[in-house]
Coordinates of C-alpha atoms and ligand atoms in Angstrom, one line a residue:
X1304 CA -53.3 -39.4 49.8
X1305 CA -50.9 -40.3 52.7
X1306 CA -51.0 -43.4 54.6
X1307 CA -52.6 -42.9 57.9
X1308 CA -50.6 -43.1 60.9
X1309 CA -52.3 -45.8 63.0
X1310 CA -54.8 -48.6 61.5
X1311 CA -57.5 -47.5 63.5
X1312 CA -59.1 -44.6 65.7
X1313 CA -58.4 -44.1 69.8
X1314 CA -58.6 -42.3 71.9
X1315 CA -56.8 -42.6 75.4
X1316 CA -59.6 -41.0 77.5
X1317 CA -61.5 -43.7 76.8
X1318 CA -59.7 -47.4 75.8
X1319 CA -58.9 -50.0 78.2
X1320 CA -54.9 -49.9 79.6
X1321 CA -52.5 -52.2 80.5
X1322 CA -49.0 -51.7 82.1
X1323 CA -45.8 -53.8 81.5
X1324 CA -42.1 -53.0 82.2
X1325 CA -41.0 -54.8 78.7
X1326 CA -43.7 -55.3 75.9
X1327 CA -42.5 -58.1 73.9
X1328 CA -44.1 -58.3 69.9
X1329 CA -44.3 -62.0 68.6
X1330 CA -43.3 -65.3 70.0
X1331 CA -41.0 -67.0 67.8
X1332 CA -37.4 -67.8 69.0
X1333 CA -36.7 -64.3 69.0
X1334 CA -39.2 -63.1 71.0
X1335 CA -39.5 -65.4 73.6
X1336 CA -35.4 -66.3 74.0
X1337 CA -35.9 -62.2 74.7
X1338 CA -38.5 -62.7 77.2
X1339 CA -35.8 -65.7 78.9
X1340 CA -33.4 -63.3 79.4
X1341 CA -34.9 -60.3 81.3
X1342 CA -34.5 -59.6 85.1
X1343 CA -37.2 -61.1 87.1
X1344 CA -38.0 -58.0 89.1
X1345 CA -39.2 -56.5 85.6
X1346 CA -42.5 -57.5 84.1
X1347 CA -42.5 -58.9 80.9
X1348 CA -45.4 -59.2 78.3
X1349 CA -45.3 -61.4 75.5
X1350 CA -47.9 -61.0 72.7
X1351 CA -48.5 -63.0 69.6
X1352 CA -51.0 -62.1 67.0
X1353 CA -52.4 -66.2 66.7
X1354 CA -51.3 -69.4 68.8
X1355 CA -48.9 -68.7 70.9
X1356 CA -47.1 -72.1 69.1
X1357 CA -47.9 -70.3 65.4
X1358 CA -44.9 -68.5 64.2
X1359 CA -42.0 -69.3 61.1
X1360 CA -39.4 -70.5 64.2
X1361 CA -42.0 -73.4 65.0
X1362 CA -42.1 -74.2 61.4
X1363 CA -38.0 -74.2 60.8
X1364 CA -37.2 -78.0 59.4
X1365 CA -33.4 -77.8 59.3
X1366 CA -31.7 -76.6 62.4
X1367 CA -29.3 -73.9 64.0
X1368 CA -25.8 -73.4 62.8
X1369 CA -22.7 -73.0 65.2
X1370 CA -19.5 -74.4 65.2
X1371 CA -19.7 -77.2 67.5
X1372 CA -17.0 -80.2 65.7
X1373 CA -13.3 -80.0 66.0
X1374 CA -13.0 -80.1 62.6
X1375 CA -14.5 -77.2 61.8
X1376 CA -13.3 -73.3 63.0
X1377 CA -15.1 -70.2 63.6
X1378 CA -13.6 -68.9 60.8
X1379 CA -15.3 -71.1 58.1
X1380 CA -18.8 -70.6 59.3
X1381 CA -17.3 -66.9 59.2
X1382 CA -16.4 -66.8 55.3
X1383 CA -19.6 -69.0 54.4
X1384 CA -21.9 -66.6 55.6
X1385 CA -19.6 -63.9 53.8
X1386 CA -19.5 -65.9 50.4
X1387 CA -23.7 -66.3 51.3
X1388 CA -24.5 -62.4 51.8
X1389 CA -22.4 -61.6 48.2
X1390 CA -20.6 -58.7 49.6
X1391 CA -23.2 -56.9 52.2
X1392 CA -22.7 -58.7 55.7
X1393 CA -21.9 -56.5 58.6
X1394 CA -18.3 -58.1 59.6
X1395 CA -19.1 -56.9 62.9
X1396 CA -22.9 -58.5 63.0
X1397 CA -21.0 -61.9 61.4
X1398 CA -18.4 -62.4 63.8
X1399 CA -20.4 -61.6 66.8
X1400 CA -23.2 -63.6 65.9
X1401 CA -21.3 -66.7 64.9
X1402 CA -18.8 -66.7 67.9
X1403 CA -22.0 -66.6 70.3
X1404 CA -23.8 -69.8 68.1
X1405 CA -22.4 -72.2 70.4
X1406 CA -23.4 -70.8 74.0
X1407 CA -26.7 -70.2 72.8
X1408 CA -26.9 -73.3 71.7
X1409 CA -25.8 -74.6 75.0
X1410 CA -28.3 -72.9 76.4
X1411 CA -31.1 -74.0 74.2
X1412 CA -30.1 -77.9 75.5
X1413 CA -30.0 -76.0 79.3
X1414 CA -33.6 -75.1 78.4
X1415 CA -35.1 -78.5 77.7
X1416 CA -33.9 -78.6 74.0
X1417 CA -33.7 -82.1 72.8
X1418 CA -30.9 -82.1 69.8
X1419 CA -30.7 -85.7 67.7
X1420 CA -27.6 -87.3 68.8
X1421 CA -25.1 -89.6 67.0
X1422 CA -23.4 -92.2 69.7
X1423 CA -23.8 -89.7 72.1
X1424 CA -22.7 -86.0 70.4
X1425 CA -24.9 -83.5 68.5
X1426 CA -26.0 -84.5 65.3
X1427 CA -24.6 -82.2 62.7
X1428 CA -25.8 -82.2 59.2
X1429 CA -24.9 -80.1 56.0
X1430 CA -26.7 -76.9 54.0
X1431 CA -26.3 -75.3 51.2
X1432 CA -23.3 -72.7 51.4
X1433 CA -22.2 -74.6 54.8
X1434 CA -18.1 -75.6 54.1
X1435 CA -18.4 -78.1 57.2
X1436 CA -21.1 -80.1 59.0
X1437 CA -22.5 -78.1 61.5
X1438 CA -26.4 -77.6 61.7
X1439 CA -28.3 -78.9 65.1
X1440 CA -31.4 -80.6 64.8
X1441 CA -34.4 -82.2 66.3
X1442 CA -36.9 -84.6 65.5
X1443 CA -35.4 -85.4 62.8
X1444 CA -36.6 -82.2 60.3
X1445 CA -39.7 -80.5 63.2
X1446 CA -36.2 -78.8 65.3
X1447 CA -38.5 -75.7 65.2
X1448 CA -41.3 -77.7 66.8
X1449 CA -38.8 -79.3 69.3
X1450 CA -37.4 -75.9 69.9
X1451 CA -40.3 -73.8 70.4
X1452 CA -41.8 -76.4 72.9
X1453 CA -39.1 -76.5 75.1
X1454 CA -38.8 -72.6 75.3
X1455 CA -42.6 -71.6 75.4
X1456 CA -42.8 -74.4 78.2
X1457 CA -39.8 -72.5 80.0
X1458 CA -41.3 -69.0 79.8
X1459 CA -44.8 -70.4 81.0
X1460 CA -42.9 -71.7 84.3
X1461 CA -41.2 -67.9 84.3
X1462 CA -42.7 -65.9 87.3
X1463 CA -42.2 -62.2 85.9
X1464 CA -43.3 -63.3 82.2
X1465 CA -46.7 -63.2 80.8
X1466 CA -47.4 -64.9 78.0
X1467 CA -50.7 -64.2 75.3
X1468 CA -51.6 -65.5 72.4
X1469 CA -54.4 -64.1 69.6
X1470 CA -53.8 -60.1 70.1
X1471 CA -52.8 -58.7 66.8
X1472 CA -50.8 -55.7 67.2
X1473 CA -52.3 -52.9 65.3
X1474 CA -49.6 -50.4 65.9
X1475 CA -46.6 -49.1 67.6
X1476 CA -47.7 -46.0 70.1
X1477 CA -45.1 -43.4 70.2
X1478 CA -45.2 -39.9 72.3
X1479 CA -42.0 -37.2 71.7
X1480 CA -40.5 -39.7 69.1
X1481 CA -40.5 -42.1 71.8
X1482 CA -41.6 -45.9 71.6
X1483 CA -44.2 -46.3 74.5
X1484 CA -46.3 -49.1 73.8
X1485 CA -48.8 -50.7 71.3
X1486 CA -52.3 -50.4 70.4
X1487 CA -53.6 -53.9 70.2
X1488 CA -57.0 -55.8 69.2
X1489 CA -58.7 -58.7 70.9
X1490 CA -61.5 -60.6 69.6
X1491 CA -64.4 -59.9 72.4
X1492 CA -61.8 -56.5 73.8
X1493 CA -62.0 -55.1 70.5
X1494 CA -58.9 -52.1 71.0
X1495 CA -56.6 -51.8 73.6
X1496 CA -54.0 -49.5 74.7
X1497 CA -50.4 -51.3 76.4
X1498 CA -47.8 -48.7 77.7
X1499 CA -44.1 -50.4 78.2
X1500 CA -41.2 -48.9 79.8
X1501 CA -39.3 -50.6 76.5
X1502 CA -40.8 -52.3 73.4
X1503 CA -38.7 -55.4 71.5
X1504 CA -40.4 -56.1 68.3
X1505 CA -39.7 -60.0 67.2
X1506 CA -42.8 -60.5 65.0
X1507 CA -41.0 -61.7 61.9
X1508 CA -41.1 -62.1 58.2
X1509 CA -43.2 -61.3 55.3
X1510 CA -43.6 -64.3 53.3
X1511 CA -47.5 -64.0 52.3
X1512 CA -46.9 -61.3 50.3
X1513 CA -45.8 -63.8 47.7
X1514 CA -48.7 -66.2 46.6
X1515 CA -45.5 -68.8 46.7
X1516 CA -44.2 -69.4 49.9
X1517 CA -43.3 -71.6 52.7
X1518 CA -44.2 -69.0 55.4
X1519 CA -47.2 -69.9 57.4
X1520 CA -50.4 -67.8 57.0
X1521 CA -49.4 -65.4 60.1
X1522 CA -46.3 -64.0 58.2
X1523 CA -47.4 -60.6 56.8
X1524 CA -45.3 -58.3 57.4
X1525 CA -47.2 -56.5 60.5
X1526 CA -44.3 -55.4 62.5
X1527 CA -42.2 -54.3 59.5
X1528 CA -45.1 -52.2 58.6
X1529 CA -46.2 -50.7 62.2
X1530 CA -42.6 -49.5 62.5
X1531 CA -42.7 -48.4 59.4
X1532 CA -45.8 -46.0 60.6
X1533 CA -44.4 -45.2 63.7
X1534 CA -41.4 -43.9 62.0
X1535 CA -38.6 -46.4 62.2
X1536 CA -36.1 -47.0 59.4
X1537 CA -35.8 -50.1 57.1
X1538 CA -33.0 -51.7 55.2
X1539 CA -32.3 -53.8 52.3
X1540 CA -36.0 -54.8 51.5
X1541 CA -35.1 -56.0 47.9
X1542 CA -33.7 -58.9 49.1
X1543 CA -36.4 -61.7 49.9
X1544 CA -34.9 -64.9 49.6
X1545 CA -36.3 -67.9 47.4
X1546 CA -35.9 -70.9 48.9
X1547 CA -35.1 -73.4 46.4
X1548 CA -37.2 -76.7 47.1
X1549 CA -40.9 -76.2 48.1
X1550 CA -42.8 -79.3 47.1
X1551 CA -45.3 -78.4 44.0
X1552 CA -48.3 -80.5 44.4
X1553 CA -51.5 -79.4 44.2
X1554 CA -53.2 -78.9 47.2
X1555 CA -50.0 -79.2 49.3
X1556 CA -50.0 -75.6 50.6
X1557 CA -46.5 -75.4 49.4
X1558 CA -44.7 -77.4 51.9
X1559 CA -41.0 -76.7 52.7
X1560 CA -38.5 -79.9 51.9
X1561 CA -35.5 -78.7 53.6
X1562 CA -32.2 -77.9 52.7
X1563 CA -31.1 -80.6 54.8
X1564 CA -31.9 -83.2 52.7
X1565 CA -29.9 -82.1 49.7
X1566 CA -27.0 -81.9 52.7
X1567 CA -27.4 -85.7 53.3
X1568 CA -26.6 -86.1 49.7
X1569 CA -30.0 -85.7 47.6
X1570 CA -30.2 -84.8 43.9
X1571 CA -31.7 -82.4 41.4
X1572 CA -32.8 -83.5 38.4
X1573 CA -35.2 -81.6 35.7
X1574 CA -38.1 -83.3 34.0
X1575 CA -35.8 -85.8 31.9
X1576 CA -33.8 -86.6 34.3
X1577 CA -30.9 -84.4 34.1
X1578 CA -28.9 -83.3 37.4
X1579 CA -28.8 -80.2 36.0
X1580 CA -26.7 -78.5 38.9
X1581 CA -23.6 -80.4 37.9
X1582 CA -22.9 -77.8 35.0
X1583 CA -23.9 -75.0 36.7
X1584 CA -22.1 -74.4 40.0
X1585 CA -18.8 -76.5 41.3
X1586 CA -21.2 -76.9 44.8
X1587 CA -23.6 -78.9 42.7
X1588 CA -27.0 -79.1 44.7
X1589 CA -25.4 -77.2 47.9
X1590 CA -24.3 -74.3 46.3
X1591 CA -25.9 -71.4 48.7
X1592 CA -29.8 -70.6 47.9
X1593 CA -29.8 -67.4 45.8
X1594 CA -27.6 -69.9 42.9
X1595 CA -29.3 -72.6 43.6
X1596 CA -33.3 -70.7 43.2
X1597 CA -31.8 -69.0 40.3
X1598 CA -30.6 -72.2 38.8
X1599 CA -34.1 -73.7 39.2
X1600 CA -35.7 -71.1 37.2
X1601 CA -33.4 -70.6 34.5
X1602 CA -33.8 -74.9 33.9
X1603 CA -38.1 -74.6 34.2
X1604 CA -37.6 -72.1 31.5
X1605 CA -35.8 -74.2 29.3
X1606 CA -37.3 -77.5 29.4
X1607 CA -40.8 -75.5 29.6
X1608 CA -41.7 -77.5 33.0
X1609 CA -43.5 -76.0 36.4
X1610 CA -41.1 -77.8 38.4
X1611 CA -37.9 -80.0 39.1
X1612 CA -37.7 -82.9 41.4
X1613 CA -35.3 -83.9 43.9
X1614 CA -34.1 -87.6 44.3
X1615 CA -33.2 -89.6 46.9
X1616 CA -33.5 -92.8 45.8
X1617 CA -29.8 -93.3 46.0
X1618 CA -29.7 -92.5 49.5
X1619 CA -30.4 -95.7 52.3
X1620 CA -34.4 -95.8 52.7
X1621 CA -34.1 -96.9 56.6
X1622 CA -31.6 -93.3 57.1
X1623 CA -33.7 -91.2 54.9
X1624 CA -37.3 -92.6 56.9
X1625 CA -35.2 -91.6 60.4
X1626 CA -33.7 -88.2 59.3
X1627 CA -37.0 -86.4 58.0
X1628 CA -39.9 -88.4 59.2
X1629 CA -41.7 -85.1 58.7
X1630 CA -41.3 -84.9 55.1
X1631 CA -41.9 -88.1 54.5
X1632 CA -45.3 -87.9 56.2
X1633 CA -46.5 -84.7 54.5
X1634 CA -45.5 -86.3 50.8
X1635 CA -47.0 -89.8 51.8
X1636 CA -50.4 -87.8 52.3
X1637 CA -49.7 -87.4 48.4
X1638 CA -49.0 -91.0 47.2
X1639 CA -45.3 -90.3 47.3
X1640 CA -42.6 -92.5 49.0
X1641 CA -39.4 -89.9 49.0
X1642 CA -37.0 -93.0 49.4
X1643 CA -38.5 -93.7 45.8
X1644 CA -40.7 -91.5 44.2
X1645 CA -39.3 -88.3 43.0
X1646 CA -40.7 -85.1 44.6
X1647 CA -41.5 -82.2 42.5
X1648 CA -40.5 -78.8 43.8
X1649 CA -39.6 -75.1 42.9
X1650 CA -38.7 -71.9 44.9
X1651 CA -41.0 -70.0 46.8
X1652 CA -40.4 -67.4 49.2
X1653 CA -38.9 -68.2 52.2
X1654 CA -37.3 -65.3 54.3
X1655 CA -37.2 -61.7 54.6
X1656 CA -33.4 -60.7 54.7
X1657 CA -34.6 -56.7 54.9
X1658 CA -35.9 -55.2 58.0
X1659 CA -36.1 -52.8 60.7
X1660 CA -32.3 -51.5 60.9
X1661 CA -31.0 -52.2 64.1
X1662 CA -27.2 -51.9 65.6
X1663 CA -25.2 -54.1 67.6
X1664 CA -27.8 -54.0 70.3
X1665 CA -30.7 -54.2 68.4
X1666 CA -32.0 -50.7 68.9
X1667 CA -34.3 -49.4 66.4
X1668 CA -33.8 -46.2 65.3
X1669 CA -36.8 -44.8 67.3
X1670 CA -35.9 -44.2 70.9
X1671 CA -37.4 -47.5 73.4
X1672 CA -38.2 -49.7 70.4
X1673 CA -35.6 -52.7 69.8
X1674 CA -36.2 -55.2 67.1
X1675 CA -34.7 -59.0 67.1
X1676 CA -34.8 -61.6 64.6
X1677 CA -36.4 -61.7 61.0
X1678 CA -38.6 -58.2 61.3
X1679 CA -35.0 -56.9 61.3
X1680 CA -31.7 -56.0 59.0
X1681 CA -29.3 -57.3 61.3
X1682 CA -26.4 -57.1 58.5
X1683 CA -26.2 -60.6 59.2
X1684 CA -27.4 -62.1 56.1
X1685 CA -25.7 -59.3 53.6
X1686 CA -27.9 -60.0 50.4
X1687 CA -29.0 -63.8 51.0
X1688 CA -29.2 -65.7 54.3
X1689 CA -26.9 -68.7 55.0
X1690 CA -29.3 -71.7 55.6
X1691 CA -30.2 -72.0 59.4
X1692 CA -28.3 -69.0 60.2
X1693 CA -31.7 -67.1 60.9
X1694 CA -32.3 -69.6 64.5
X1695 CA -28.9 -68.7 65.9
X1696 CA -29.7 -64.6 64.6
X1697 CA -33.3 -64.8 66.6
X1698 CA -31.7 -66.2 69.7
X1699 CA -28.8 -64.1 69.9
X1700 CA -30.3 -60.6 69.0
X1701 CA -33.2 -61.6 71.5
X1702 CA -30.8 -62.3 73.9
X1703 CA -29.3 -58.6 73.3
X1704 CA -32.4 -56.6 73.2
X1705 CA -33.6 -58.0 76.4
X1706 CA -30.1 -56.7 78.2
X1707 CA -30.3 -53.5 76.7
X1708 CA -34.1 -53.3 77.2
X1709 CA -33.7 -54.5 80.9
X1710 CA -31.0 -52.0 81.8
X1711 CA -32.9 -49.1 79.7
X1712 CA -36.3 -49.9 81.4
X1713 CA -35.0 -49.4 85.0
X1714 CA -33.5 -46.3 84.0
X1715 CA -36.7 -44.8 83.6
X1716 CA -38.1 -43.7 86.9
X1717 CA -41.5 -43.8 88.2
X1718 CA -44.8 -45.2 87.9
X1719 CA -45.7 -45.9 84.2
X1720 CA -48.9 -44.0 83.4
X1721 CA -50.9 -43.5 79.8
X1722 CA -50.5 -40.9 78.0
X1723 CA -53.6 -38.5 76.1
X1724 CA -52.8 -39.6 72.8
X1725 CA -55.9 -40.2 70.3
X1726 CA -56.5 -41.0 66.8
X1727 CA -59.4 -39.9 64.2
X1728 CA -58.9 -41.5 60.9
X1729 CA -58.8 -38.7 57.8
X1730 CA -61.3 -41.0 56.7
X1731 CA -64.4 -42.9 58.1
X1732 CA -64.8 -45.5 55.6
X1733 CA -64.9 -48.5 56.2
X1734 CA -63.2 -51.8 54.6
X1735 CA -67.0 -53.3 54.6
X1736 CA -67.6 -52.8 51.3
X1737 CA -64.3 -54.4 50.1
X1738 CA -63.2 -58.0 48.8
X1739 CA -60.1 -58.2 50.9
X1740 CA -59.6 -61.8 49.7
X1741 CA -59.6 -61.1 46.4
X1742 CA -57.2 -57.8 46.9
X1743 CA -54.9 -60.1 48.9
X1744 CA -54.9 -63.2 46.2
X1745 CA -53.9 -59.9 43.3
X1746 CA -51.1 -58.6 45.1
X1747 CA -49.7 -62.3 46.2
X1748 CA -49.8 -63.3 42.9
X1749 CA -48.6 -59.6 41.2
X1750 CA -45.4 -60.4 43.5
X1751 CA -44.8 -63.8 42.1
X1752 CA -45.5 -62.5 38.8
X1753 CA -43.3 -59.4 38.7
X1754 CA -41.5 -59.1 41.8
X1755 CA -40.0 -62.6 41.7
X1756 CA -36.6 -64.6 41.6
X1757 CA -35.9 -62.7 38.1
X1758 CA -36.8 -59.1 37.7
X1759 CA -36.6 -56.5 35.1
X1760 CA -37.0 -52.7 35.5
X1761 CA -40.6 -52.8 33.0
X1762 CA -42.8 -56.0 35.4
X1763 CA -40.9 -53.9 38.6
X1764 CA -42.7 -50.5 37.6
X1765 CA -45.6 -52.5 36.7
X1766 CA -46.1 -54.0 40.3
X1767 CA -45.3 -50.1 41.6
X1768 CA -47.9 -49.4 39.8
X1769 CA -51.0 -51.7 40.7
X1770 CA -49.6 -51.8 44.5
X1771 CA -49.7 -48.2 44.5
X1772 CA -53.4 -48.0 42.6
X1773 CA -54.4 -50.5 45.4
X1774 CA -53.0 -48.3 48.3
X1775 CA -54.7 -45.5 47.3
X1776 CA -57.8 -46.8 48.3
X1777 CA -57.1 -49.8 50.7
X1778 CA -54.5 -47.9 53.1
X1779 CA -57.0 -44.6 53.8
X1780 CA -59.9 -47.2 55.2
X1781 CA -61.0 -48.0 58.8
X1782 CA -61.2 -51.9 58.7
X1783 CA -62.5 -53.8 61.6
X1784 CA -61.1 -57.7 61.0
X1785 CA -57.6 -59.2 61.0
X1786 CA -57.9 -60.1 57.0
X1787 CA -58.4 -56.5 56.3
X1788 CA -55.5 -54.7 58.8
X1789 CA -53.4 -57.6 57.1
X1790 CA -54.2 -56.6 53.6
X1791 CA -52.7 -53.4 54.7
X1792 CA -49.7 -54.3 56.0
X1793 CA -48.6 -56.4 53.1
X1794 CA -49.7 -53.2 50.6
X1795 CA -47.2 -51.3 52.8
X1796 CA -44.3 -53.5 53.0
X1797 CA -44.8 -54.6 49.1
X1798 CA -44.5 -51.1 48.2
X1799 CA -41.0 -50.8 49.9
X1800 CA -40.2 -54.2 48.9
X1801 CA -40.7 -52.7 45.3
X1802 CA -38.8 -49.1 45.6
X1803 CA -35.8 -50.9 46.8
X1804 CA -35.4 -53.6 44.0
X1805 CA -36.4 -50.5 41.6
X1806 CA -33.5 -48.6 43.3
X1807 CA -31.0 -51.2 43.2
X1808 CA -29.7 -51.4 39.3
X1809 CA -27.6 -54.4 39.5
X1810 CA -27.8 -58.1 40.7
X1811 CA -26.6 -59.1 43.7
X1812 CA -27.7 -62.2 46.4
X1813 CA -31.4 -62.7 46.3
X1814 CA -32.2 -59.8 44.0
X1815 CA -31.6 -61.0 40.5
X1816 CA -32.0 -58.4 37.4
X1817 CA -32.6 -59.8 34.2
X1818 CA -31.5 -55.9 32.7
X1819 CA -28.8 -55.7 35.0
X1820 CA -27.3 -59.6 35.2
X1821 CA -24.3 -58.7 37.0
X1822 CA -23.2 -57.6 40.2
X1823 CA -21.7 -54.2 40.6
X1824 CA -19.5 -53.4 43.3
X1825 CA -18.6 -50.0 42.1
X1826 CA -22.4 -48.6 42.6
X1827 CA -24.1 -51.2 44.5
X1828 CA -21.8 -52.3 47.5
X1829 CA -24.4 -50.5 49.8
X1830 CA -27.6 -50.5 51.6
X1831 CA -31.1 -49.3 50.6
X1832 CA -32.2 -47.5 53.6
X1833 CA -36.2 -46.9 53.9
X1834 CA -36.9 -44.3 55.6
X1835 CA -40.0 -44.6 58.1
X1836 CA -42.9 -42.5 57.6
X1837 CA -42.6 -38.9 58.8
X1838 CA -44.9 -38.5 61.4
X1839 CA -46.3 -35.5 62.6
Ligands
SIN526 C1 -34.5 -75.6 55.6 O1 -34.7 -76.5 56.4 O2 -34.2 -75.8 54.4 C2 -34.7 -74.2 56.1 C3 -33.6 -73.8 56.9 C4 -33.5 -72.3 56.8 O3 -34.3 -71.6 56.2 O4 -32.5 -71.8 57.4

């Protein structure tokens, strides 16, 4: 049986309406550095599906990359994010995007943004992949705390933009092929109906597909999947990237230790002791995050361990307590003193690199829907992102939508008006009856299991399998809570997830193959496209 088109039944005649010029989908740094930059004659709506202050951007530890010191050139960050994506950037996407880092930057500090300083500059810092120093930070490791303050607090002082939290977007309402709004759900509303001159979706990654992650519980996969339904195509969804250092403690919710503190000089070591990066890439511990998560894995297997351990008790306690007061807060709450104690970690999943394809502007490719940030394939990251290249992407594909959105919106004349469009499900049942939990819990660990940093061709067809099994009967129900619309929106992106990394017979960036160890640029120097659903 097909998927249905929307999660739930409608019917126009009968919901309640809202009218916006722009329709903005999530408020990470993407959505709302969008929001920043339209027109204030057009109305602008900005909807998240929790806290307005609950995305991945509020989360980020390390920083934002540009080049901002004289000693460094556009052109390194350039080839370091080429070197990063193994072959696939867009060279277009790479320059535009890295050449822009700066100004937006600028503008972040014009915002309210308060960077650390060293006597009186930016403080840069290093990242894996990163040939110079040149990451921004705040508060030590919480810059996406620091950041997302100072921009939500901006947009709340913005006349023309409305800003709401806890409306989950069910799906993407499109008339003629058209993006016209969104069907959304409120608890105490129940269904509503928004119609939008334009639509910018920025409602990010898919990390909770993977039992293993660093992504917080919001991040599954609901835009990715709604344009999906609505018919918009997706790229390169093999490639979800493993970052390498999550702290393994039990109970720890698998907290992120940034990259940033192996780029002020801290090592790996395996359970004896070993720095076992020395031998296995001439960048050591800041060798870009594909090698590094790969690396990780291969030296769990052999010395039979869950985890390695990162070490900074070489480094000066009184810099390490300043630079990530964060980290050191979160691992005190487990008896550990970083500048001492070493941490245990191992990869889990960390960022989507596939997404919505978008172009230069950050159309879609359905008419009046733009995308921004990590619900899209920018061609920024190729086949693995460059460490805190994913801030700067939000910020200046954000930027872009909202001018082309803007000048597209007042093309359209007239009143905005609903439309009769309505909905009957194929099928009336319910989700009641369901354990959505325990559904959820399979397919997050299934991913880990056979869909994670090394794959084969037999655990792949496996997954295929039990996802498919699962969708069968998950995808055709009516559900009536969050948990359950969530369910299926992380059955339907782990099913493209899957075809892609079934597709693509080589190893390249993120995607490692144990059956196909190498990368092939005579087959595999390409995209996997996605097409969207076909709708009727
Ligand atoms: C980190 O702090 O390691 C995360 C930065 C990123 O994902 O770009």
């Amino acid at each position: 049986m097909s998927p249905n088109r929307f999660l739930a039944s409608f019917d126009a005649r009968d919901a309640y309406h809202q009218f916006t010029d722009i329709l903005i989908i999530g408020a990470g740094i993407a959505g709302i550095r969008a929001a920043l930059e339209i027109p204030a004659d057009l109305r602008v709506l900005v909807l998240n599906k929790d806290r307005l202050d609950e995305s991945n951007s509020t989360y980020a530890q390390g920083g934002i990359a540009g080049v901002l010191s004289p000693q460094d050139r556009f052109e390194n960050h350039i080839d370091d994010t080429h070197v990063a994506g193994a072959g696939l950037c867009d060279p277009k996407v790479v320059e535009m995007v890295i050449r822009e880092a700066p100004q937006q930057i600028n503008d972040l500090i014009r915002f309210g943004v308060k960077f650390d300083l060293e006597q009186g500059e930016l403080a840069l810092t290093r990242e894996g992949g990163h040939s110079h120093r040149r990451i921004v930070h705040a508060l030590g490791d919480a810059t996406g705390h620091e950041v997302m303050r100072a921009i939500i607090e901006r947009a709340r002082k913005t006349p023309n933009i409305t800003l709401r939290g806890e409306t989950f977007i069910l799906d993407l309402l499109t008339h003629e092929g058209r993006c016209v709004g969104a069907m959304v759900w409120r608890e105490g509303v129940g269904v509503s109906l928004i119609w939008a001159r334009q639509v910018i979706l920025a409602s990010g990654g898919c990390g909770m597909v993977y039992r293993e992650t660093t992504n917080p519980p919001v991040a599954t996969g609901d835009g990715m999947a709604a344009a999906w339904r609505a018919g918009a195509e997706l790229c390169d969804m093999e490639f979800m990237q493993f970052h390498p250092t999550v702290l393994y403690v039990a109970g720890s919710a698998r907290s992120l230790i940034s990259e940033a503190v192996r780029g002020e000089g801290a090592y790996l070591r395996d359970v004896n002791g070993e720095r076992f990066m020395l031998a296995e890439d001439p960048r050591h511990e800041l060798a870009p995050r594909d090698v590094v998560s790969q690396a990780i894995f291969r030296c769990m297997e052999r010395t039979q361990h869950p985890n390695v351990y990162l070490d900074l008790s070489h480094l000066d306690p009184a810099r390490v307590a300043e630079r990530f007061p964060g980290i050191s807060k979160v691992c005190r709450s487990f008896g550990l003193d970083i500048a001492k104690d070493k941490i245990p970690v191992r990869p889990g999943a960390h960022y989507m690199v596939g997404g919505l394809t978008v172009d230069l502007q950050g159309r879609t490719t359905v008419p009046g829907l733009w995308a921004a940030g990590e619900v899209t394939s920018s061609g920024l990251h190729g086949a693995n992102r460059l460490a805190s290249n994913s801030l700067i992407e939000g910020l200046v594909y954000g930027t872009l939508c909202a001018r082309g959105a803007a000048s597209e919106a007042c093309r359209l004349p007239g009143e905005l008006h609903a439309l009769p469009l309505s909905y009957r499900m194929s099928t009336l049942d319910s989700g009641e009856s369901l354990d959505v939990t325990d559904l959820t819990n399979s397919l997050r660990s299934l991913m880990v299991r056979n869909m994670g940093i090394v794959r084969d061709h037999r655990r792949m067809l496996e997954a295929k399998r039990d996802v498919e099994f699962w969708c069968r009967y998950v995808l055709p129900r009516e559900f009536s809570t969050r948990a359950g619309w969530e369910l299926q929106n992380l059955l339907t992106v782990a099913r493209l997830m899957i075809d892609a990394a079934l597709a693509r017979q080589e190893s390249r960036g993120t995607h490692f193959r144990s059956d196909f160890p190498t990368r092939d640029d005579a087959h595999w120097l390409r995209h996997m496209v996605s097409a969207g659903m076909r709708t009727a």
